[in-house]
Short mmCIF file of C-alpha atoms in Angstrom, two decimals:
data_model
loop_
_atom_site.label_atom_id
_atom_site.label_comp_id
_atom_site.label_asym_id
_atom_site.label_seq_id
_atom_site.Cartn_x
_atom_site.Cartn_y
_atom_site.Cartn_z
CA MET A 71 -1.80 2.96 66.99
CA ASN A 72 -1.32 5.85 64.67
CA SER A 73 -0.70 3.39 61.69
CA LYS A 74 -3.46 1.40 62.58
CA ASN A 75 -5.72 4.54 63.11
CA ASN A 76 -4.68 6.63 59.72
CA ILE A 77 -5.68 2.54 58.08
CA ARG A 78 -8.83 2.60 59.65
CA ASN A 79 -9.42 6.50 58.68
CA ASN A 80 -7.85 5.36 55.57
CA CYS A 81 -10.95 2.23 55.05
CA ASP A 82 -13.34 4.47 56.64
CA THR A 83 -12.74 7.95 53.34
CA GLY A 84 -12.77 5.63 51.20
CA GLU A 85 -9.03 6.17 49.79
CA THR A 86 -6.76 2.69 49.50
CA PRO A 87 -4.43 2.25 51.95
CA PRO A 88 -1.26 1.93 50.44
CA ARG A 89 0.06 -1.36 50.38
CA ARG A 90 -3.12 -1.84 48.14
CA ASN A 91 -2.55 1.46 45.76
CA PHE A 92 1.11 -0.78 45.09
CA LEU A 93 -0.42 -3.67 44.21
CA LYS A 94 -2.64 -2.46 41.96
CA THR A 95 -0.36 -0.31 40.49
CA ALA A 96 2.49 -3.53 39.93
CA ALA A 97 -0.54 -5.72 38.45
CA VAL A 98 -1.63 -2.75 36.06
CA GLY A 99 2.22 -2.75 35.15
CA ALA A 100 2.59 -6.67 34.91
CA ALA A 101 -0.33 -6.60 32.34
CA PHE A 102 1.16 -3.43 30.22
CA ALA A 103 4.11 -5.17 30.07
CA GLY A 104 2.80 -8.47 29.18
CA ALA A 105 0.69 -6.42 26.43
CA MET A 106 3.81 -5.13 25.12
CA LEU A 107 5.75 -8.16 24.78
CA MET A 108 2.46 -9.82 23.44
CA GLY A 109 2.53 -6.82 21.03
CA ALA A 110 6.47 -7.63 20.41
CA GLY A 111 6.25 -11.41 19.45
CA GLN A 112 3.32 -10.29 17.02
CA ALA A 113 5.95 -8.02 15.45
CA GLN A 114 7.95 -10.87 15.34
CA ALA A 115 5.75 -13.54 13.50
CA ALA A 116 6.01 -12.28 9.99
CA THR A 117 6.33 -15.40 7.65
CA THR A 118 10.51 -16.36 6.57
CA TRP A 119 10.23 -17.32 3.12
CA LYS A 120 13.82 -18.91 2.20
CA ILE A 121 14.13 -18.50 -1.16
CA GLN A 122 17.23 -19.29 -3.75
CA SER A 123 18.01 -18.24 -7.50
CA VAL A 124 19.59 -19.99 -10.08
CA TRP A 125 21.78 -16.57 -10.72
CA ASP A 126 25.20 -16.88 -9.05
CA ALA A 127 26.18 -14.32 -6.72
CA GLY A 128 27.66 -10.71 -7.93
CA THR A 129 26.34 -11.01 -11.24
CA VAL A 130 23.42 -8.75 -12.38
CA GLY A 131 20.33 -11.19 -12.67
CA TYR A 132 21.44 -11.79 -8.81
CA ASP A 133 21.66 -8.45 -7.49
CA LEU A 134 18.15 -7.44 -9.24
CA PHE A 135 16.95 -10.37 -7.11
CA GLU A 136 18.83 -9.88 -4.13
CA GLU A 137 17.34 -6.34 -4.53
CA TRP A 138 13.71 -7.32 -5.43
CA CYS A 139 13.35 -10.26 -2.28
CA ASN A 140 15.13 -7.21 0.06
CA SER A 141 11.79 -4.72 -1.04
CA ILE A 142 8.64 -7.12 0.17
CA LYS A 143 9.45 -6.95 3.43
CA GLU A 144 8.06 -3.19 3.62
CA LYS A 145 5.62 -4.40 0.77
CA SER A 146 3.83 -6.47 3.21
CA ASN A 147 4.04 -3.75 5.82
CA GLY A 148 6.61 -6.62 7.99
CA GLU A 149 4.33 -9.60 7.86
CA LEU A 150 6.13 -11.30 5.01
CA ILE A 151 10.43 -11.74 4.53
CA PHE A 152 11.82 -12.77 1.64
CA LYS A 153 14.84 -14.42 2.50
CA PRO A 154 17.65 -14.05 -1.02
CA TYR A 155 19.84 -17.07 -2.00
CA PRO A 156 22.70 -16.96 -4.28
CA ALA A 157 23.15 -20.45 -6.77
CA LYS A 158 23.50 -23.13 -4.46
CA ALA A 159 23.54 -21.42 -1.34
CA VAL A 160 21.31 -24.27 -0.20
CA ALA A 161 20.74 -26.29 -2.56
CA ALA A 162 23.78 -27.42 -4.43
CA ASP A 163 22.61 -28.27 -7.87
CA ASN A 164 19.21 -28.21 -9.48
CA ASN A 165 18.01 -31.12 -8.78
CA ALA A 166 18.49 -30.39 -4.63
CA LEU A 167 17.21 -27.40 -5.99
CA PHE A 168 13.76 -28.64 -6.67
CA ASP A 169 14.02 -30.73 -4.57
CA ALA A 170 15.05 -28.45 -1.39
CA VAL A 171 11.74 -27.06 -2.86
CA ARG A 172 9.39 -29.99 -2.79
CA ASN A 173 10.37 -30.49 0.94
CA GLY A 174 10.21 -27.54 2.31
CA VAL A 175 13.97 -27.09 3.22
CA LEU A 176 13.33 -23.83 1.27
CA GLN A 177 9.93 -22.60 0.55
CA GLY A 178 10.63 -21.16 -3.08
CA MET A 179 12.94 -20.62 -6.20
CA ASN A 180 13.89 -18.82 -9.23
CA PRO A 181 14.91 -21.02 -11.87
CA PHE A 182 14.92 -20.94 -14.96
CA THR A 183 11.77 -22.87 -16.02
CA LEU A 184 13.36 -24.89 -19.28
CA TYR A 185 15.29 -26.96 -15.73
CA TRP A 186 12.85 -29.00 -15.57
CA SER A 187 12.14 -30.55 -18.93
CA GLY A 188 13.29 -34.04 -17.38
CA LYS A 189 11.30 -33.85 -14.42
CA ILE A 190 7.98 -32.00 -15.17
CA PRO A 191 7.59 -32.97 -19.75
CA ALA A 192 5.23 -29.55 -20.01
CA SER A 193 8.31 -27.01 -18.16
CA VAL A 194 9.43 -27.14 -22.10
CA PHE A 195 6.78 -25.11 -23.14
CA LEU A 196 7.21 -22.91 -20.55
CA SER A 197 9.37 -20.90 -22.43
CA SER A 198 10.58 -20.25 -24.99
CA TYR A 199 12.09 -23.48 -27.74
CA PRO A 200 12.81 -23.52 -31.22
CA ALA A 201 10.97 -20.86 -33.62
CA GLY A 202 8.22 -21.16 -30.84
CA PRO A 203 6.87 -17.53 -29.88
CA ASP A 204 9.54 -15.58 -29.81
CA GLN A 205 8.09 -11.94 -28.00
CA PRO A 206 7.87 -11.09 -24.27
CA HIS A 207 4.43 -9.93 -24.93
CA GLN A 208 3.05 -13.39 -26.22
CA TRP A 209 4.30 -15.27 -23.91
CA ASP A 210 2.64 -13.30 -20.82
CA THR A 211 -0.20 -13.13 -23.26
CA MET A 212 -0.72 -16.41 -22.84
CA PHE A 213 0.03 -16.94 -19.17
CA TYR A 214 -2.09 -14.20 -18.37
CA SER A 215 -5.39 -13.99 -20.99
CA LEU A 216 -5.15 -17.30 -22.72
CA GLY A 217 -5.63 -19.67 -19.72
CA MET A 218 -1.79 -21.18 -19.21
CA LEU A 219 -1.09 -19.72 -15.71
CA GLU A 220 -3.58 -21.13 -14.36
CA LYS A 221 -3.24 -24.69 -16.47
CA THR A 222 0.51 -24.22 -15.13
CA ARG A 223 -0.13 -24.08 -11.33
CA GLU A 224 -2.55 -27.15 -12.02
CA ILE A 225 -0.18 -28.81 -13.69
CA TYR A 226 3.24 -28.05 -10.41
CA GLU A 227 0.55 -29.03 -7.74
CA LYS A 228 1.09 -32.17 -8.71
CA TYR A 229 4.46 -32.23 -7.37
CA GLY A 230 3.43 -29.89 -4.22
CA LEU A 231 4.83 -26.89 -6.24
CA PHE A 232 2.94 -24.01 -6.35
CA TYR A 233 3.37 -21.73 -10.01
CA VAL A 234 3.40 -18.03 -8.62
CA GLY A 235 4.29 -16.29 -12.26
CA PRO A 236 6.86 -16.29 -14.86
CA ILE A 237 9.61 -14.04 -14.82
CA GLN A 238 11.02 -12.62 -18.40
CA HIS A 239 14.32 -12.40 -18.69
CA ASP A 240 16.11 -12.27 -22.59
CA ALA A 241 17.27 -14.73 -25.58
CA ASN A 242 19.66 -16.54 -24.95
CA ILE A 243 22.66 -16.12 -27.78
CA ILE A 244 25.65 -17.99 -29.17
CA HIS A 245 29.13 -16.92 -29.28
CA SER A 246 31.11 -18.33 -31.67
CA LYS A 247 34.58 -18.36 -32.68
CA LYS A 248 33.70 -18.52 -36.97
CA PRO A 249 31.24 -17.11 -38.58
CA VAL A 250 27.92 -17.95 -38.93
CA ASN A 251 25.38 -16.41 -41.56
CA SER A 252 23.42 -19.44 -42.37
CA LEU A 253 21.71 -22.41 -41.34
CA ASP A 254 23.93 -24.66 -44.04
CA ASP A 255 27.51 -22.51 -42.02
CA LEU A 256 26.72 -24.79 -38.68
CA LYS A 257 27.42 -28.17 -40.40
CA GLY A 258 30.23 -29.86 -38.29
CA MET A 259 29.87 -26.94 -36.00
CA LYS A 260 30.69 -28.33 -31.97
CA ILE A 261 28.30 -26.16 -29.54
CA ARG A 262 27.21 -26.54 -26.81
CA VAL A 263 23.15 -25.84 -26.19
CA PRO A 264 20.60 -26.89 -23.92
CA GLY A 265 19.96 -29.98 -24.43
CA GLY A 266 16.57 -31.37 -24.83
CA MET A 267 14.44 -29.81 -27.95
CA VAL A 268 16.69 -27.65 -28.58
CA ALA A 269 19.47 -29.35 -29.51
CA GLU A 270 17.47 -32.13 -31.27
CA VAL A 271 16.92 -29.24 -33.27
CA PHE A 272 21.00 -28.35 -34.01
CA GLN A 273 21.16 -31.99 -34.31
CA GLN A 274 19.06 -31.56 -37.79
CA PHE A 275 21.55 -28.99 -39.07
CA GLY A 276 24.42 -31.44 -38.56
CA VAL A 277 26.08 -29.62 -35.32
CA SER A 278 27.53 -31.89 -32.63
CA THR A 279 25.32 -30.76 -29.16
CA VAL A 280 27.15 -30.63 -25.69
CA SER A 281 25.90 -30.44 -22.38
CA LEU A 282 28.04 -28.07 -20.29
CA PRO A 283 27.91 -26.32 -17.44
CA GLY A 284 27.85 -22.83 -16.87
CA SER A 285 30.85 -22.02 -15.61
CA ASP A 286 32.40 -24.96 -17.91
CA ILE A 287 31.88 -22.51 -21.33
CA PHE A 288 34.98 -20.44 -21.04
CA PRO A 289 36.76 -23.66 -20.50
CA ALA A 290 35.53 -24.71 -23.29
CA LEU A 291 35.38 -22.24 -25.47
CA GLU A 292 39.38 -20.88 -24.27
CA LYS A 293 41.20 -24.46 -25.22
CA GLY A 294 39.05 -24.73 -28.46
CA THR A 295 37.13 -28.35 -27.64
CA ILE A 296 33.92 -26.38 -29.03
CA ASP A 297 33.30 -23.98 -31.56
CA ALA A 298 30.58 -22.30 -30.34
CA ALA A 299 28.29 -21.97 -27.54
CA ASP A 300 25.20 -20.79 -26.11
CA TYR A 301 24.29 -19.47 -23.00
CA VAL A 302 21.89 -15.94 -21.72
CA GLY A 303 21.61 -12.72 -23.27
CA PRO A 304 24.88 -10.18 -23.91
CA ALA A 305 25.34 -8.81 -20.62
CA VAL A 306 25.40 -11.75 -18.39
CA ASN A 307 27.69 -12.99 -21.69
CA TYR A 308 29.50 -10.14 -21.04
CA GLU A 309 30.43 -10.39 -17.64
CA LEU A 310 31.63 -13.85 -17.72
CA GLY A 311 33.90 -13.35 -20.49
CA PHE A 312 33.22 -14.37 -23.79
CA SER A 313 33.96 -11.71 -25.33
CA GLN A 314 37.66 -12.80 -24.75
CA VAL A 315 37.29 -16.49 -26.27
CA THR A 316 35.19 -15.57 -29.33
CA ASP A 317 34.67 -13.62 -32.07
CA TYR A 318 31.30 -13.55 -34.00
CA ILE A 319 27.95 -13.26 -31.92
CA ILE A 320 25.16 -14.95 -34.02
CA PHE A 321 21.68 -13.54 -33.75
CA GLY A 322 18.54 -14.19 -36.35
CA PRO A 323 16.96 -11.71 -38.64
CA PRO A 324 16.47 -7.69 -37.77
CA GLY A 325 14.21 -7.90 -34.14
CA VAL A 326 15.17 -11.59 -33.15
CA MET A 327 18.13 -12.04 -30.94
CA SER A 328 17.88 -16.00 -31.09
CA ILE A 329 15.59 -18.32 -33.04
CA TYR A 330 16.50 -21.09 -30.63
CA GLN A 331 15.38 -19.02 -27.87
CA PRO A 332 14.27 -16.33 -27.80
CA VAL A 333 12.47 -15.42 -24.76
CA ASP A 334 14.58 -17.50 -22.28
CA LEU A 335 12.09 -17.38 -18.95
CA MET A 336 12.47 -17.71 -15.47
CA ASP A 337 9.79 -17.92 -12.56
CA LEU A 338 8.92 -17.76 -9.05
CA THR A 339 8.14 -21.10 -8.45
CA VAL A 340 7.30 -21.82 -3.93
CA ASN A 341 6.79 -25.23 -1.79
CA LEU A 342 2.40 -25.33 -1.98
CA ARG A 343 2.12 -26.07 1.71
CA ALA A 344 3.65 -22.54 2.67
CA TRP A 345 1.57 -21.53 -0.62
CA LYS A 346 -1.39 -22.40 1.25
CA ALA A 347 -0.52 -21.73 4.43
CA LEU A 348 0.11 -17.49 3.73
CA ASP A 349 -2.67 -14.76 3.65
CA PRO A 350 -4.54 -14.47 0.45
CA LYS A 351 -4.11 -11.12 1.13
CA LEU A 352 -0.01 -12.28 0.59
CA GLN A 353 -0.35 -14.03 -1.48
CA GLN A 354 -2.06 -11.51 -3.84
CA LEU A 355 0.41 -9.59 -3.11
CA VAL A 356 3.61 -11.77 -4.18
CA GLU A 357 1.19 -12.54 -7.68
CA ASP A 358 1.27 -8.59 -7.77
CA GLU A 359 5.11 -8.36 -7.07
CA VAL A 360 6.17 -11.37 -9.68
CA ARG A 361 4.09 -9.30 -12.25
CA ASN A 362 5.79 -5.79 -10.85
CA TYR A 363 9.76 -8.35 -11.37
CA SER A 364 8.88 -9.81 -14.13
CA GLN A 365 8.44 -5.69 -15.59
CA LYS A 366 12.00 -4.59 -14.05
CA HIS A 367 14.08 -7.48 -14.08
CA TYR A 368 13.47 -8.06 -18.33
CA LEU A 369 13.84 -3.61 -19.08
CA THR A 370 16.76 -3.15 -16.51
CA ILE A 371 19.20 -6.59 -17.84
CA GLN A 372 17.94 -4.95 -21.96
CA LYS A 373 19.33 -1.76 -20.83
CA ARG A 374 22.75 -3.28 -19.58
CA ASN A 375 22.42 -5.46 -23.19
CA ILE A 376 22.82 -2.46 -24.85
CA GLU A 377 25.26 -1.34 -22.51
CA ALA A 378 26.97 -5.02 -23.38
CA MET A 379 26.68 -5.12 -26.93
CA GLU A 380 29.33 -1.87 -26.99
CA LYS A 381 31.82 -3.20 -24.95
CA PHE A 382 31.45 -6.44 -27.36
CA ARG A 383 32.30 -4.53 -29.96
CA ALA A 384 34.98 -2.46 -28.36
CA ASP A 385 36.35 -5.54 -28.20
CA GLY A 386 36.77 -6.46 -31.29
CA ASP A 387 33.81 -9.02 -32.07
CA GLN A 388 31.17 -8.70 -34.86
CA VAL A 389 27.23 -9.67 -35.20
CA THR A 390 26.49 -12.24 -37.98
CA ARG A 391 22.42 -12.51 -38.97
CA LEU A 392 20.33 -15.64 -39.74
CA SER A 393 18.39 -14.69 -42.02
CA GLN A 394 14.17 -14.46 -42.42
CA SER A 395 14.67 -17.87 -44.77
CA ASP A 396 16.87 -19.48 -42.74
CA LEU A 397 14.28 -18.88 -39.76
CA GLU A 398 11.86 -20.18 -41.69
CA GLU A 399 13.72 -23.24 -42.32
CA PHE A 400 14.61 -23.77 -38.85
CA ARG A 401 10.74 -23.66 -37.92
CA ARG A 402 9.91 -26.27 -40.70
CA ALA A 403 13.03 -28.27 -38.89
CA ALA A 404 11.38 -27.71 -35.15
CA ILE A 405 7.92 -28.62 -36.12
CA PRO A 406 8.04 -32.68 -35.37
CA ILE A 407 10.23 -31.98 -32.30
CA TRP A 408 7.57 -29.57 -30.93
CA TYR A 409 4.82 -32.91 -31.43
CA ASN A 410 7.42 -35.17 -30.23
CA TRP A 411 7.62 -33.48 -26.38
CA ALA A 412 4.14 -32.60 -26.79
CA ASN A 413 3.27 -36.44 -26.97
CA LYS A 414 5.02 -36.82 -23.68
CA ASP A 415 2.21 -36.63 -21.53
CA GLU A 416 -0.56 -35.03 -21.13
CA ASP A 417 0.01 -32.38 -19.45
CA ALA A 418 2.46 -30.87 -21.80
CA LYS A 419 0.24 -31.77 -24.58
CA ALA A 420 -2.04 -29.69 -22.97
CA ILE A 421 0.08 -26.35 -22.83
CA PHE A 422 1.57 -27.25 -26.07
CA ASP A 423 -2.21 -27.19 -27.98
CA MET A 424 -2.99 -23.55 -26.14
CA GLN A 425 0.47 -22.25 -27.62
CA LEU A 426 -0.25 -23.89 -31.73
CA GLU A 427 -3.82 -22.66 -31.54
CA TYR A 428 -2.55 -19.10 -30.80
CA MET A 429 0.76 -19.62 -33.00
CA MET A 430 -1.75 -20.30 -35.55
CA ASN A 431 -3.53 -17.36 -34.90
CA GLU A 432 -3.34 -14.62 -38.00
CA THR A 433 -2.55 -11.97 -35.31
CA VAL A 434 0.36 -13.80 -34.62
CA GLY A 435 1.11 -15.86 -38.03
CA TYR A 436 3.67 -18.00 -37.40
CA VAL A 437 2.27 -21.14 -38.94
CA ASP A 438 0.03 -22.63 -40.99
CA GLU A 439 -2.11 -26.05 -42.44
CA GLU A 440 0.24 -26.01 -44.45
CA ASP A 441 3.46 -25.47 -42.54
CA LEU A 442 1.89 -28.77 -40.39
CA LYS A 443 1.24 -31.19 -43.46
CA ALA A 444 4.87 -30.35 -44.44
CA ALA A 445 6.36 -31.11 -41.62
CA GLY A 446 4.24 -34.59 -41.63
CA VAL A 447 1.94 -33.88 -38.72
CA LYS A 448 -1.29 -33.53 -40.09
#
């Protein structure tokens, strides 16, 4: 009886009965918990991209790449995560890497752009080539000021890919068992170089060229099955032990480490569907970050190169240099081969035409009409 009176009195006075009060409190608690769960779900909805580099784990290149990828989460306020993988971790070789990004198994890759010359002929002109533009700033100028980035993206879209931007790496250099002080000294040598245009130009000087994967270079030099080998720059080449199996390092004239691949560019390329699904503000972040990373990557490797050259010298290696006249002769031999590659398809020609116009501009002055006539292309 008393409890009924209490209920009635509560109703009469407008006070909430204890059971209703409990249900109201429970409902508010449930709503709050639901909001918390929803918030947690939103926090977990970050976009994650798996990106494989062609750098081997443990090299300065991969250390830099991994550090950069790991920084993206904080820079994007948790909205975008780059999960890095070293060479062969997901895709076992370059062909598999290309297909894995096209098919969305990986969302991105960090390759040497030249790797796709057999798939995308224009890519042979998206990284330095024999006696072409030989300064990093020239490549940044062509990409970011002269329209080459936009044209490259247009080409890559045909393959279901989005080319985010170039990443400055280094010059490629040759380590030799014997000194090379002129182009004449190359005659009769067996040298590991990249295929394609590079091999074709070296063959003009009596070189027997060999294509080997990076992991096979050291044993080939050690056994003497090749006389010399190109690979990347001093920092990584020292890590790979080249000082143990060669005595000489071939450079170009002062200021030019390499006459055949002086600006060996890497890039960030991503799956086109993944790129289009990304919020525009995150797209802009990624583009900006690639440019920032390019500078850091390049400058860090240049510092390591200086340190590595001291180590090469301490191990007894000597630098030999080709002359400016050698470089000019090399360019004359290369020009017809430039045109051969430019004529492979309309995209390759479009990129090359941009570059030739730049090289013939007097601010650069690498090539003039007389050079083209002498090479038989005019």
